[in-house]
Amino acid sequence: MNTAVLQEEIMRIKKENDVCILAHSYQTQDVCEIADFTGDSYQLSVKAAGAKNKTVIMCGVRFMAETVKILSPDKKVILANPYAGCPMAEQMDVELIEDVKKHYPDYTVVAYINTTASLKTICDVCVTSSSAVKIVKRIENDKILFIPDCNLGSYVASQVPEKTFKLLQGGCPIHAAVRPWEVDEAKKLHPNALLLVHPECVPAVTNRADYAGSTAGIMDYIRHSDAEEFIIGTELAIGQHMQYEFPNKKFYPLSKSLICPNMKITTLVDVYNAVKGCGGEEIVLEDDVRIAAQRCIDKMIELGK
Ligand code: 13P
Ligand code: SF4
């Protein structure tokens, strides 16, 4: 089977089997094309909450599939490739954060959505990169313990200077690896390009961006910009999708190392097997974990509106 035939088959079977396919924007173009919804992690969680189908397939990483299960407990939720994890989501566990909380009892614990379902059970509210600033501003408490990403945390802190932040040393190994000299290099090579950066990058990179925001934020910025050239400081997929949408504009990666292997492990064949019901991994969460984690995500959706 070639790509087009495989895509046609997936479209046919997913209709037959009442399946909704969600794909994070870091997925490859062939996977995004067969999805019912694509977007950043916030948009996908909102779509998951409203999906009518009895089965949802997540083409993304494990915490995203867990979020779908938390919001839609009666649906069968399948992670298209069971090996797709997020290293940042696995950096901190319940034991560590319980301990940290003891030192900051009057802080509101804000968890980036890139955390496990079990860690969410002991946090107060979730945020995504697109909703973090808005939600943190709306939290009544002015003391914020932000986990696990210190880079996103310091970006949010810079946007909400009226609050006090405690950050821990977690982060995305892919975005945090981008070095400030790569900004110098890219700007020298492409002096007319705008620099668009995901706030998971270190502050020395994010501070030099013309725009910093989530994957959806970066794509929207491009759609509304008259500029012809962009340096993309997030996973390579974003520049590639934008190249399809705007073939006459130029997109340059900020760094060649901006490839998330976990996001790239899902193939069209994985999706094909998952829609047929013979691939992927069904996400199962204990009721107590699901219910406690849901509080945190519901709060995110309520404050993020
Ligand atoms: P978004 O919130 O922009 O979708 O980012 C998710 C992610 O994993 C970024 O690395
Ligand atoms: Fe996790 Fe980083 Fe990959 Fe996003 S890009 S899924 S934060 S490892």
PDB file of C-alpha atoms and ligand atoms in Angstrom:
ATOM      1  CA  MET A   1       0.000   0.000   0.000  1.00  0.00           C
ATOM      2  CA  ASN A   2       1.250   3.511  -0.661  1.00  0.00           C
ATOM      3  CA  THR A   3       0.534   6.584   1.486  1.00  0.00           C
ATOM      4  CA  ALA A   4      -2.598   7.670  -0.420  1.00  0.00           C
ATOM      5  CA  VAL A   5      -4.178   4.194  -0.332  1.00  0.00           C
ATOM      6  CA  LEU A   6      -3.375   3.804   3.368  1.00  0.00           C
ATOM      7  CA  GLN A   7      -4.932   7.194   4.102  1.00  0.00           C
ATOM      8  CA  GLU A   8      -8.082   6.262   2.172  1.00  0.00           C
ATOM      9  CA  GLU A   9      -8.367   2.983   4.076  1.00  0.00           C
ATOM     10  CA  ILE A  10      -7.970   4.759   7.422  1.00  0.00           C
ATOM     11  CA  MET A  11     -10.691   7.275   6.479  1.00  0.00           C
ATOM     12  CA  ARG A  12     -13.051   4.453   5.497  1.00  0.00           C
ATOM     13  CA  ILE A  13     -12.434   2.257   8.554  1.00  0.00           C
ATOM     14  CA  LYS A  14     -12.595   5.099  11.064  1.00  0.00           C
ATOM     15  CA  LYS A  15     -16.067   6.019   9.792  1.00  0.00           C
ATOM     16  CA  GLU A  16     -17.199   2.391   9.951  1.00  0.00           C
ATOM     17  CA  ASN A  17     -15.835   1.941  13.491  1.00  0.00           C
ATOM     18  CA  ASP A  18     -16.942   5.366  14.827  1.00  0.00           C
ATOM     19  CA  VAL A  19     -13.426   6.502  15.623  1.00  0.00           C
ATOM     20  CA  CYS A  20     -12.183  10.052  16.154  1.00  0.00           C
ATOM     21  CA  ILE A  21      -8.496  10.648  15.397  1.00  0.00           C
ATOM     22  CA  LEU A  22      -6.663  13.435  17.211  1.00  0.00           C
ATOM     23  CA  ALA A  23      -3.184  14.440  16.062  1.00  0.00           C
ATOM     24  CA  HIS A  24      -0.808  16.842  17.769  1.00  0.00           C
ATOM     25  CA  SER A  25       0.740  19.341  15.350  1.00  0.00           C
ATOM     26  CA  TYR A  26       4.181  17.750  15.848  1.00  0.00           C
ATOM     27  CA  GLN A  27       2.945  14.681  13.955  1.00  0.00           C
ATOM     28  CA  THR A  28       4.021  14.210  10.352  1.00  0.00           C
ATOM     29  CA  GLN A  29       1.938  15.653   7.502  1.00  0.00           C
ATOM     30  CA  ASP A  30       0.600  12.233   6.390  1.00  0.00           C
ATOM     31  CA  VAL A  31      -0.788  11.580   9.896  1.00  0.00           C
ATOM     32  CA  CYS A  32      -2.230  15.102  10.306  1.00  0.00           C
ATOM     33  CA  GLU A  33      -4.083  14.737   6.984  1.00  0.00           C
ATOM     34  CA  ILE A  34      -6.204  11.791   8.230  1.00  0.00           C
ATOM     35  CA  ALA A  35      -6.980  13.340  11.651  1.00  0.00           C
ATOM     36  CA  ASP A  36     -10.391  14.731  12.585  1.00  0.00           C
ATOM     37  CA  PHE A  37      -8.652  17.412  14.641  1.00  0.00           C
ATOM     38  CA  THR A  38      -5.080  18.657  14.794  1.00  0.00           C
ATOM     39  CA  GLY A  39      -3.766  21.235  17.189  1.00  0.00           C
ATOM     40  CA  ASP A  40      -1.712  22.021  20.254  1.00  0.00           C
ATOM     41  CA  SER A  41      -2.202  20.190  23.515  1.00  0.00           C
ATOM     42  CA  TYR A  42      -4.851  22.631  24.786  1.00  0.00           C
ATOM     43  CA  GLN A  43      -6.937  22.475  21.606  1.00  0.00           C
ATOM     44  CA  LEU A  44      -6.734  18.666  21.593  1.00  0.00           C
ATOM     45  CA  SER A  45      -7.937  18.421  25.196  1.00  0.00           C
ATOM     46  CA  VAL A  46     -10.916  20.665  24.454  1.00  0.00           C
ATOM     47  CA  LYS A  47     -11.762  18.618  21.337  1.00  0.00           C
ATOM     48  CA  ALA A  48     -11.394  15.397  23.332  1.00  0.00           C
ATOM     49  CA  ALA A  49     -13.908  16.628  25.885  1.00  0.00           C
ATOM     50  CA  GLY A  50     -16.481  17.257  23.131  1.00  0.00           C
ATOM     51  CA  ALA A  51     -15.884  14.253  20.847  1.00  0.00           C
ATOM     52  CA  LYS A  52     -19.017  12.181  20.206  1.00  0.00           C
ATOM     53  CA  ASN A  53     -17.328   9.014  18.884  1.00  0.00           C
ATOM     54  CA  LYS A  54     -17.047   5.889  21.004  1.00  0.00           C
ATOM     55  CA  THR A  55     -13.315   5.487  20.296  1.00  0.00           C
ATOM     56  CA  VAL A  56     -10.603   8.162  20.229  1.00  0.00           C
ATOM     57  CA  ILE A  57      -7.136   7.501  18.812  1.00  0.00           C
ATOM     58  CA  MET A  58      -4.392   9.858  19.966  1.00  0.00           C
ATOM     59  CA  CYS A  59      -1.478  10.454  17.625  1.00  0.00           C
ATOM     60  CA  GLY A  60       0.782  12.227  20.044  1.00  0.00           C
ATOM     61  CA  VAL A  61       2.404  11.234  23.321  1.00  0.00           C
ATOM     62  CA  ARG A  62       1.124   9.309  26.353  1.00  0.00           C
ATOM     63  CA  PHE A  63       0.144  12.245  28.587  1.00  0.00           C
ATOM     64  CA  MET A  64      -2.081  13.519  25.758  1.00  0.00           C
ATOM     65  CA  ALA A  65      -3.882  10.168  25.523  1.00  0.00           C
ATOM     66  CA  GLU A  66      -4.249  10.132  29.322  1.00  0.00           C
ATOM     67  CA  THR A  67      -5.791  13.604  29.169  1.00  0.00           C
ATOM     68  CA  VAL A  68      -8.365  12.311  26.662  1.00  0.00           C
ATOM     69  CA  LYS A  69      -9.197   9.372  28.958  1.00  0.00           C
ATOM     70  CA  ILE A  70      -9.535  11.681  31.980  1.00  0.00           C
ATOM     71  CA  LEU A  71     -11.984  13.885  30.085  1.00  0.00           C
ATOM     72  CA  SER A  72     -13.852  11.030  28.361  1.00  0.00           C
ATOM     73  CA  PRO A  73     -13.839   8.057  30.752  1.00  0.00           C
ATOM     74  CA  ASP A  74     -16.555   6.171  28.857  1.00  0.00           C
ATOM     75  CA  LYS A  75     -14.681   6.251  25.573  1.00  0.00           C
ATOM     76  CA  LYS A  76     -12.127   3.732  24.431  1.00  0.00           C
ATOM     77  CA  VAL A  77      -8.914   5.778  24.167  1.00  0.00           C
ATOM     78  CA  ILE A  78      -6.011   4.381  22.169  1.00  0.00           C
ATOM     79  CA  LEU A  79      -2.464   5.741  22.049  1.00  0.00           C
ATOM     80  CA  ALA A  80      -1.518   4.989  18.418  1.00  0.00           C
ATOM     81  CA  ASN A  81       2.069   4.048  19.291  1.00  0.00           C
ATOM     82  CA  PRO A  82       2.594   2.786  22.867  1.00  0.00           C
ATOM     83  CA  TYR A  83       6.265   3.854  22.860  1.00  0.00           C
ATOM     84  CA  ALA A  84       5.392   7.532  22.457  1.00  0.00           C
ATOM     85  CA  GLY A  85       6.128   9.038  25.853  1.00  0.00           C
ATOM     86  CA  CYS A  86       7.217  12.537  26.840  1.00  0.00           C
ATOM     87  CA  PRO A  87      10.493  12.576  28.806  1.00  0.00           C
ATOM     88  CA  MET A  88       9.497  15.827  30.518  1.00  0.00           C
ATOM     89  CA  ALA A  89       6.244  14.261  31.769  1.00  0.00           C
ATOM     90  CA  GLU A  90       8.261  11.523  33.445  1.00  0.00           C
ATOM     91  CA  GLN A  91      10.798  13.786  35.179  1.00  0.00           C
ATOM     92  CA  MET A  92       8.804  14.354  38.381  1.00  0.00           C
ATOM     93  CA  ASP A  93       6.653  11.980  40.390  1.00  0.00           C
ATOM     94  CA  VAL A  94       4.106  12.196  43.209  1.00  0.00           C
ATOM     95  CA  GLU A  95       6.649  11.498  45.943  1.00  0.00           C
ATOM     96  CA  LEU A  96       8.960  14.345  44.871  1.00  0.00           C
ATOM     97  CA  ILE A  97       6.198  16.914  44.484  1.00  0.00           C
ATOM     98  CA  GLU A  98       4.506  15.914  47.774  1.00  0.00           C
ATOM     99  CA  ASP A  99       7.847  16.661  49.388  1.00  0.00           C
ATOM    100  CA  VAL A 100       8.283  20.025  47.620  1.00  0.00           C
ATOM    101  CA  LYS A 101       4.715  21.005  48.547  1.00  0.00           C
ATOM    102  CA  LYS A 102       5.593  20.637  52.236  1.00  0.00           C
ATOM    103  CA  HIS A 103       8.105  23.483  51.807  1.00  0.00           C
ATOM    104  CA  TYR A 104       5.596  25.701  49.978  1.00  0.00           C
ATOM    105  CA  PRO A 105       2.272  25.009  51.703  1.00  0.00           C
ATOM    106  CA  ASP A 106       0.678  28.325  50.705  1.00  0.00           C
ATOM    107  CA  TYR A 107       1.563  28.046  46.977  1.00  0.00           C
ATOM    108  CA  THR A 108      -0.900  27.003  44.244  1.00  0.00           C
ATOM    109  CA  VAL A 109       0.592  24.050  42.349  1.00  0.00           C
ATOM    110  CA  VAL A 110       0.341  24.700  38.614  1.00  0.00           C
ATOM    111  CA  ALA A 111       1.159  21.626  36.515  1.00  0.00           C
ATOM    112  CA  TYR A 112       2.097  21.889  32.869  1.00  0.00           C
ATOM    113  CA  ILE A 113      -0.160  19.394  31.074  1.00  0.00           C
ATOM    114  CA  ASN A 114       3.063  17.501  30.167  1.00  0.00           C
ATOM    115  CA  THR A 115       2.798  15.517  33.436  1.00  0.00           C
ATOM    116  CA  THR A 116       1.525  12.014  34.223  1.00  0.00           C
ATOM    117  CA  ALA A 117      -2.091  11.468  35.281  1.00  0.00           C
ATOM    118  CA  SER A 118      -0.909  10.379  38.723  1.00  0.00           C
ATOM    119  CA  LEU A 119       1.104  13.573  39.261  1.00  0.00           C
ATOM    120  CA  LYS A 120      -1.914  15.659  38.241  1.00  0.00           C
ATOM    121  CA  THR A 121      -3.851  14.140  41.170  1.00  0.00           C
ATOM    122  CA  ILE A 122      -1.856  16.230  43.676  1.00  0.00           C
ATOM    123  CA  CYS A 123      -1.769  19.507  41.696  1.00  0.00           C
ATOM    124  CA  ASP A 124      -4.274  22.366  41.741  1.00  0.00           C
ATOM    125  CA  VAL A 125      -4.590  23.315  38.096  1.00  0.00           C
ATOM    126  CA  CYS A 126      -3.120  22.290  34.747  1.00  0.00           C
ATOM    127  CA  VAL A 127      -1.927  24.662  32.048  1.00  0.00           C
ATOM    128  CA  THR A 128      -0.680  24.280  28.498  1.00  0.00           C
ATOM    129  CA  SER A 129       1.812  26.543  26.798  1.00  0.00           C
ATOM    130  CA  SER A 130      -1.006  28.455  25.084  1.00  0.00           C
ATOM    131  CA  SER A 131      -3.118  28.907  28.214  1.00  0.00           C
ATOM    132  CA  ALA A 132      -0.482  29.233  30.970  1.00  0.00           C
ATOM    133  CA  VAL A 133      -0.212  33.036  31.149  1.00  0.00           C
ATOM    134  CA  LYS A 134      -3.975  33.585  31.068  1.00  0.00           C
ATOM    135  CA  ILE A 135      -4.656  30.893  33.691  1.00  0.00           C
ATOM    136  CA  VAL A 136      -1.886  31.934  36.079  1.00  0.00           C
ATOM    137  CA  LYS A 137      -3.189  35.539  35.932  1.00  0.00           C
ATOM    138  CA  ARG A 138      -6.674  34.278  36.829  1.00  0.00           C
ATOM    139  CA  ILE A 139      -5.564  32.188  39.829  1.00  0.00           C
ATOM    140  CA  GLU A 140      -6.494  34.054  43.015  1.00  0.00           C
ATOM    141  CA  ASN A 141      -3.314  33.123  44.866  1.00  0.00           C
ATOM    142  CA  ASP A 142      -0.240  35.218  44.019  1.00  0.00           C
ATOM    143  CA  LYS A 143       2.182  32.417  44.981  1.00  0.00           C
ATOM    144  CA  ILE A 144       2.726  29.861  42.220  1.00  0.00           C
ATOM    145  CA  LEU A 145       4.672  26.598  42.332  1.00  0.00           C
ATOM    146  CA  PHE A 146       5.089  25.833  38.614  1.00  0.00           C
ATOM    147  CA  ILE A 147       6.070  22.266  37.584  1.00  0.00           C
ATOM    148  CA  PRO A 148       7.884  20.659  35.817  1.00  0.00           C
ATOM    149  CA  ASP A 149       9.219  23.018  33.107  1.00  0.00           C
ATOM    150  CA  CYS A 150      11.417  25.816  34.492  1.00  0.00           C
ATOM    151  CA  ASN A 151      11.719  27.410  31.033  1.00  0.00           C
ATOM    152  CA  LEU A 152       7.986  27.692  30.437  1.00  0.00           C
ATOM    153  CA  GLY A 153       7.709  28.669  34.114  1.00  0.00           C
ATOM    154  CA  SER A 154      10.160  31.548  33.749  1.00  0.00           C
ATOM    155  CA  TYR A 155       8.423  32.693  30.559  1.00  0.00           C
ATOM    156  CA  VAL A 156       5.097  32.780  32.440  1.00  0.00           C
ATOM    157  CA  ALA A 157       6.774  34.537  35.382  1.00  0.00           C
ATOM    158  CA  SER A 158       8.070  37.222  32.991  1.00  0.00           C
ATOM    159  CA  GLN A 159       4.529  37.804  31.718  1.00  0.00           C
ATOM    160  CA  VAL A 160       2.966  37.842  35.200  1.00  0.00           C
ATOM    161  CA  PRO A 161       5.493  39.899  37.213  1.00  0.00           C
ATOM    162  CA  GLU A 162       2.982  40.655  39.958  1.00  0.00           C
ATOM    163  CA  LYS A 163       3.138  37.039  41.210  1.00  0.00           C
ATOM    164  CA  THR A 164       5.854  35.088  43.029  1.00  0.00           C
ATOM    165  CA  PHE A 165       7.048  31.885  41.357  1.00  0.00           C
ATOM    166  CA  LYS A 166       8.868  28.823  42.604  1.00  0.00           C
ATOM    167  CA  LEU A 167      10.321  26.783  39.722  1.00  0.00           C
ATOM    168  CA  LEU A 168      11.946  23.334  39.679  1.00  0.00           C
ATOM    169  CA  GLN A 169      14.652  22.109  37.319  1.00  0.00           C
ATOM    170  CA  GLY A 170      12.532  20.190  34.787  1.00  0.00           C
ATOM    171  CA  GLY A 171      12.069  20.803  31.084  1.00  0.00           C
ATOM    172  CA  CYS A 172      11.860  19.515  27.539  1.00  0.00           C
ATOM    173  CA  PRO A 173      15.149  17.920  26.476  1.00  0.00           C
ATOM    174  CA  ILE A 174      14.475  18.872  22.848  1.00  0.00           C
ATOM    175  CA  HIS A 175      13.584  22.564  23.209  1.00  0.00           C
ATOM    176  CA  ALA A 176      15.939  23.227  26.134  1.00  0.00           C
ATOM    177  CA  ALA A 177      18.872  21.968  24.040  1.00  0.00           C
ATOM    178  CA  VAL A 178      18.656  24.920  21.619  1.00  0.00           C
ATOM    179  CA  ARG A 179      21.650  27.202  22.289  1.00  0.00           C
ATOM    180  CA  PRO A 180      21.752  31.010  22.071  1.00  0.00           C
ATOM    181  CA  TRP A 181      24.554  30.770  19.450  1.00  0.00           C
ATOM    182  CA  GLU A 182      22.046  29.007  17.192  1.00  0.00           C
ATOM    183  CA  VAL A 183      19.920  32.158  17.362  1.00  0.00           C
ATOM    184  CA  ASP A 184      22.955  34.264  16.321  1.00  0.00           C
ATOM    185  CA  GLU A 185      23.695  31.882  13.481  1.00  0.00           C
ATOM    186  CA  ALA A 186      20.105  31.704  12.199  1.00  0.00           C
ATOM    187  CA  LYS A 187      19.657  35.486  12.361  1.00  0.00           C
ATOM    188  CA  LYS A 188      22.946  36.009  10.511  1.00  0.00           C
ATOM    189  CA  LEU A 189      21.918  33.575   7.775  1.00  0.00           C
ATOM    190  CA  HIS A 190      18.351  34.902   7.516  1.00  0.00           C
ATOM    191  CA  PRO A 191      18.405  38.582   8.522  1.00  0.00           C
ATOM    192  CA  ASN A 192      14.891  39.263   7.178  1.00  0.00           C
ATOM    193  CA  ALA A 193      13.209  36.331   8.935  1.00  0.00           C
ATOM    194  CA  LEU A 194      11.100  36.640  12.085  1.00  0.00           C
ATOM    195  CA  LEU A 195      12.083  34.363  14.978  1.00  0.00           C
ATOM    196  CA  LEU A 196       9.160  32.372  16.445  1.00  0.00           C
ATOM    197  CA  VAL A 197       9.924  30.288  19.524  1.00  0.00           C
ATOM    198  CA  HIS A 198       8.190  27.827  21.855  1.00  0.00           C
ATOM    199  CA  PRO A 199       8.588  28.932  25.493  1.00  0.00           C
ATOM    200  CA  GLU A 200      10.004  25.506  26.407  1.00  0.00           C
ATOM    201  CA  CYS A 201      13.289  26.932  25.054  1.00  0.00           C
ATOM    202  CA  VAL A 202      15.685  28.514  27.569  1.00  0.00           C
ATOM    203  CA  PRO A 203      15.048  32.221  28.390  1.00  0.00           C
ATOM    204  CA  ALA A 204      18.253  33.271  26.551  1.00  0.00           C
ATOM    205  CA  VAL A 205      16.582  31.966  23.363  1.00  0.00           C
ATOM    206  CA  THR A 206      12.934  32.855  24.071  1.00  0.00           C
ATOM    207  CA  ASN A 207      13.833  36.444  25.062  1.00  0.00           C
ATOM    208  CA  ARG A 208      15.176  37.089  21.577  1.00  0.00           C
ATOM    209  CA  ALA A 209      12.044  35.893  19.761  1.00  0.00           C
ATOM    210  CA  ASP A 210       9.747  38.172  17.784  1.00  0.00           C
ATOM    211  CA  TYR A 211       6.969  35.921  19.069  1.00  0.00           C
ATOM    212  CA  ALA A 212       6.916  33.233  21.773  1.00  0.00           C
ATOM    213  CA  GLY A 213       3.966  30.846  22.038  1.00  0.00           C
ATOM    214  CA  SER A 214       2.524  27.371  21.754  1.00  0.00           C
ATOM    215  CA  THR A 215       2.582  25.360  18.543  1.00  0.00           C
ATOM    216  CA  ALA A 216      -0.898  26.661  17.645  1.00  0.00           C
ATOM    217  CA  GLY A 217       0.165  30.186  18.603  1.00  0.00           C
ATOM    218  CA  ILE A 218       3.166  30.013  16.269  1.00  0.00           C
ATOM    219  CA  MET A 219       1.042  28.686  13.392  1.00  0.00           C
ATOM    220  CA  ASP A 220      -1.600  31.389  13.907  1.00  0.00           C
ATOM    221  CA  TYR A 221       1.089  34.054  14.037  1.00  0.00           C
ATOM    222  CA  ILE A 222       2.387  32.897  10.639  1.00  0.00           C
ATOM    223  CA  ARG A 223      -1.136  32.806   9.167  1.00  0.00           C
ATOM    224  CA  HIS A 224      -1.722  36.426  10.168  1.00  0.00           C
ATOM    225  CA  SER A 225       1.720  37.776   9.300  1.00  0.00           C
ATOM    226  CA  ASP A 226       2.759  39.599   6.118  1.00  0.00           C
ATOM    227  CA  ALA A 227       6.363  38.472   6.630  1.00  0.00           C
ATOM    228  CA  GLU A 228       7.872  36.165   4.007  1.00  0.00           C
ATOM    229  CA  GLU A 229      10.494  34.354   6.102  1.00  0.00           C
ATOM    230  CA  PHE A 230      10.404  32.715   9.516  1.00  0.00           C
ATOM    231  CA  ILE A 231      12.934  30.964  11.755  1.00  0.00           C
ATOM    232  CA  ILE A 232      11.007  28.306  13.665  1.00  0.00           C
ATOM    233  CA  GLY A 233      12.115  27.610  17.236  1.00  0.00           C
ATOM    234  CA  THR A 234      10.051  24.512  17.877  1.00  0.00           C
ATOM    235  CA  GLU A 235       9.728  20.956  16.543  1.00  0.00           C
ATOM    236  CA  LEU A 236      10.571  20.738  12.836  1.00  0.00           C
ATOM    237  CA  ALA A 237       7.029  19.593  11.979  1.00  0.00           C
ATOM    238  CA  ILE A 238       5.651  23.108  12.458  1.00  0.00           C
ATOM    239  CA  GLY A 239       7.833  24.604   9.719  1.00  0.00           C
ATOM    240  CA  GLN A 240       7.002  21.643   7.498  1.00  0.00           C
ATOM    241  CA  HIS A 241       3.205  22.014   7.941  1.00  0.00           C
ATOM    242  CA  MET A 242       3.489  25.738   7.307  1.00  0.00           C
ATOM    243  CA  GLN A 243       5.485  25.056   4.142  1.00  0.00           C
ATOM    244  CA  TYR A 244       2.497  23.050   2.815  1.00  0.00           C
ATOM    245  CA  GLU A 245       0.124  25.886   3.723  1.00  0.00           C
ATOM    246  CA  PHE A 246       2.356  28.672   2.397  1.00  0.00           C
ATOM    247  CA  PRO A 247       4.553  27.171  -0.339  1.00  0.00           C
ATOM    248  CA  ASN A 248       5.833  30.616  -1.346  1.00  0.00           C
ATOM    249  CA  LYS A 249       7.064  31.602   2.108  1.00  0.00           C
ATOM    250  CA  LYS A 250      10.345  30.445   3.628  1.00  0.00           C
ATOM    251  CA  PHE A 251      10.680  28.500   6.883  1.00  0.00           C
ATOM    252  CA  TYR A 252      14.045  27.799   8.490  1.00  0.00           C
ATOM    253  CA  PRO A 253      14.620  25.580  11.541  1.00  0.00           C
ATOM    254  CA  LEU A 254      16.271  27.396  14.454  1.00  0.00           C
ATOM    255  CA  SER A 255      18.157  24.169  15.153  1.00  0.00           C
ATOM    256  CA  LYS A 256      18.513  20.875  13.299  1.00  0.00           C
ATOM    257  CA  SER A 257      18.125  19.086  16.622  1.00  0.00           C
ATOM    258  CA  LEU A 258      14.522  20.235  17.113  1.00  0.00           C
ATOM    259  CA  ILE A 259      13.110  16.785  16.422  1.00  0.00           C
ATOM    260  CA  CYS A 260      11.111  15.029  19.114  1.00  0.00           C
ATOM    261  CA  PRO A 261      11.664  11.273  18.610  1.00  0.00           C
ATOM    262  CA  ASN A 262       8.628  10.490  20.722  1.00  0.00           C
ATOM    263  CA  MET A 263       6.364  12.604  18.542  1.00  0.00           C
ATOM    264  CA  LYS A 264       7.895  11.117  15.417  1.00  0.00           C
ATOM    265  CA  ILE A 265       7.562   7.458  16.404  1.00  0.00           C
ATOM    266  CA  THR A 266       3.898   7.249  15.320  1.00  0.00           C
ATOM    267  CA  THR A 267       3.506   6.211  11.690  1.00  0.00           C
ATOM    268  CA  LEU A 268       0.526   6.040   9.365  1.00  0.00           C
ATOM    269  CA  VAL A 269       0.694   2.231   9.653  1.00  0.00           C
ATOM    270  CA  ASP A 270       0.338   2.543  13.459  1.00  0.00           C
ATOM    271  CA  VAL A 271      -2.816   4.585  12.892  1.00  0.00           C
ATOM    272  CA  TYR A 272      -4.078   2.051  10.356  1.00  0.00           C
ATOM    273  CA  ASN A 273      -3.613  -0.797  12.848  1.00  0.00           C
ATOM    274  CA  ALA A 274      -5.210   1.230  15.639  1.00  0.00           C
ATOM    275  CA  VAL A 275      -8.374   2.055  13.622  1.00  0.00           C
ATOM    276  CA  LYS A 276      -8.674  -1.603  12.673  1.00  0.00           C
ATOM    277  CA  GLY A 277      -8.577  -2.449  16.387  1.00  0.00           C
ATOM    278  CA  CYS A 278      -5.335  -4.421  16.292  1.00  0.00           C
ATOM    279  CA  GLY A 279      -2.713  -1.870  17.297  1.00  0.00           C
ATOM    280  CA  GLY A 280      -1.822   0.868  19.726  1.00  0.00           C
ATOM    281  CA  GLU A 281      -2.451   0.666  23.457  1.00  0.00           C
ATOM    282  CA  GLU A 282      -5.730   1.211  25.228  1.00  0.00           C
ATOM    283  CA  ILE A 283      -5.302   3.740  28.049  1.00  0.00           C
ATOM    284  CA  VAL A 284      -6.645   2.456  31.356  1.00  0.00           C
ATOM    285  CA  LEU A 285      -6.707   4.664  34.451  1.00  0.00           C
ATOM    286  CA  GLU A 286      -7.835   3.724  37.957  1.00  0.00           C
ATOM    287  CA  ASP A 287     -11.033   5.595  38.870  1.00  0.00           C
ATOM    288  CA  ASP A 288      -9.439   7.387  41.844  1.00  0.00           C
ATOM    289  CA  VAL A 289      -6.526   8.643  39.678  1.00  0.00           C
ATOM    290  CA  ARG A 290      -8.832   9.697  36.853  1.00  0.00           C
ATOM    291  CA  ILE A 291     -11.246  11.576  39.112  1.00  0.00           C
ATOM    292  CA  ALA A 292      -8.514  13.391  41.066  1.00  0.00           C
ATOM    293  CA  ALA A 293      -6.615  14.301  37.869  1.00  0.00           C
ATOM    294  CA  GLN A 294      -9.813  15.510  36.197  1.00  0.00           C
ATOM    295  CA  ARG A 295     -10.236  18.260  38.823  1.00  0.00           C
ATOM    296  CA  CYS A 296      -6.968  19.756  37.631  1.00  0.00           C
ATOM    297  CA  ILE A 297      -7.884  19.606  33.928  1.00  0.00           C
ATOM    298  CA  ASP A 298     -11.457  20.847  34.424  1.00  0.00           C
ATOM    299  CA  LYS A 299     -10.001  23.842  36.254  1.00  0.00           C
ATOM    300  CA  MET A 300      -7.698  24.471  33.273  1.00  0.00           C
ATOM    301  CA  ILE A 301     -10.619  24.412  30.826  1.00  0.00           C
ATOM    302  CA  GLU A 302     -12.725  26.650  33.112  1.00  0.00           C
ATOM    303  CA  LEU A 303      -9.948  29.259  33.655  1.00  0.00           C
ATOM    304  CA  GLY A 304      -8.682  28.997  30.067  1.00  0.00           C
ATOM    305  CA  LYS A 305     -12.004  29.941  28.418  1.00  0.00           C
TER     306      LYS A 305
HETATM  307  P1  13P B   1       1.908  22.615  22.860  1.00  0.00           P
HETATM  308  O1  13P B   1       1.255  22.950  24.153  1.00  0.00           O
HETATM  309  O2  13P B   1       2.393  23.815  22.137  1.00  0.00           O
HETATM  310  O3  13P B   1       1.056  21.732  22.065  1.00  0.00           O
HETATM  311  O4  13P B   1       3.242  21.822  23.186  1.00  0.00           O
HETATM  312  C1  13P B   1       3.197  20.502  23.605  1.00  0.00           C
HETATM  313  C2  13P B   1       4.538  19.968  23.616  1.00  0.00           C
HETATM  314  O5  13P B   1       4.780  18.847  23.948  1.00  0.00           O
HETATM  315  C3  13P B   1       5.590  20.908  23.233  1.00  0.00           C
HETATM  316  O6  13P B   1       6.788  20.316  23.273  1.00  0.00           O
HETATM  317 FE1  SF4 B   2       7.816  16.154  25.448  1.00  0.00          FE
HETATM  318 FE2  SF4 B   2       9.516  17.927  24.437  1.00  0.00          FE
HETATM  319 FE3  SF4 B   2       8.626  15.956  22.903  1.00  0.00          FE
HETATM  320 FE4  SF4 B   2       7.024  17.953  23.639  1.00  0.00          FE
HETATM  321  S1  SF4 B   2       8.807  18.099  22.329  1.00  0.00           S
HETATM  322  S2  SF4 B   2       6.537  15.792  23.666  1.00  0.00           S
HETATM  323  S3  SF4 B   2       7.747  18.364  25.708  1.00  0.00           S
HETATM  324  S4  SF4 B   2       9.882  15.756  24.746  1.00  0.00           S
END
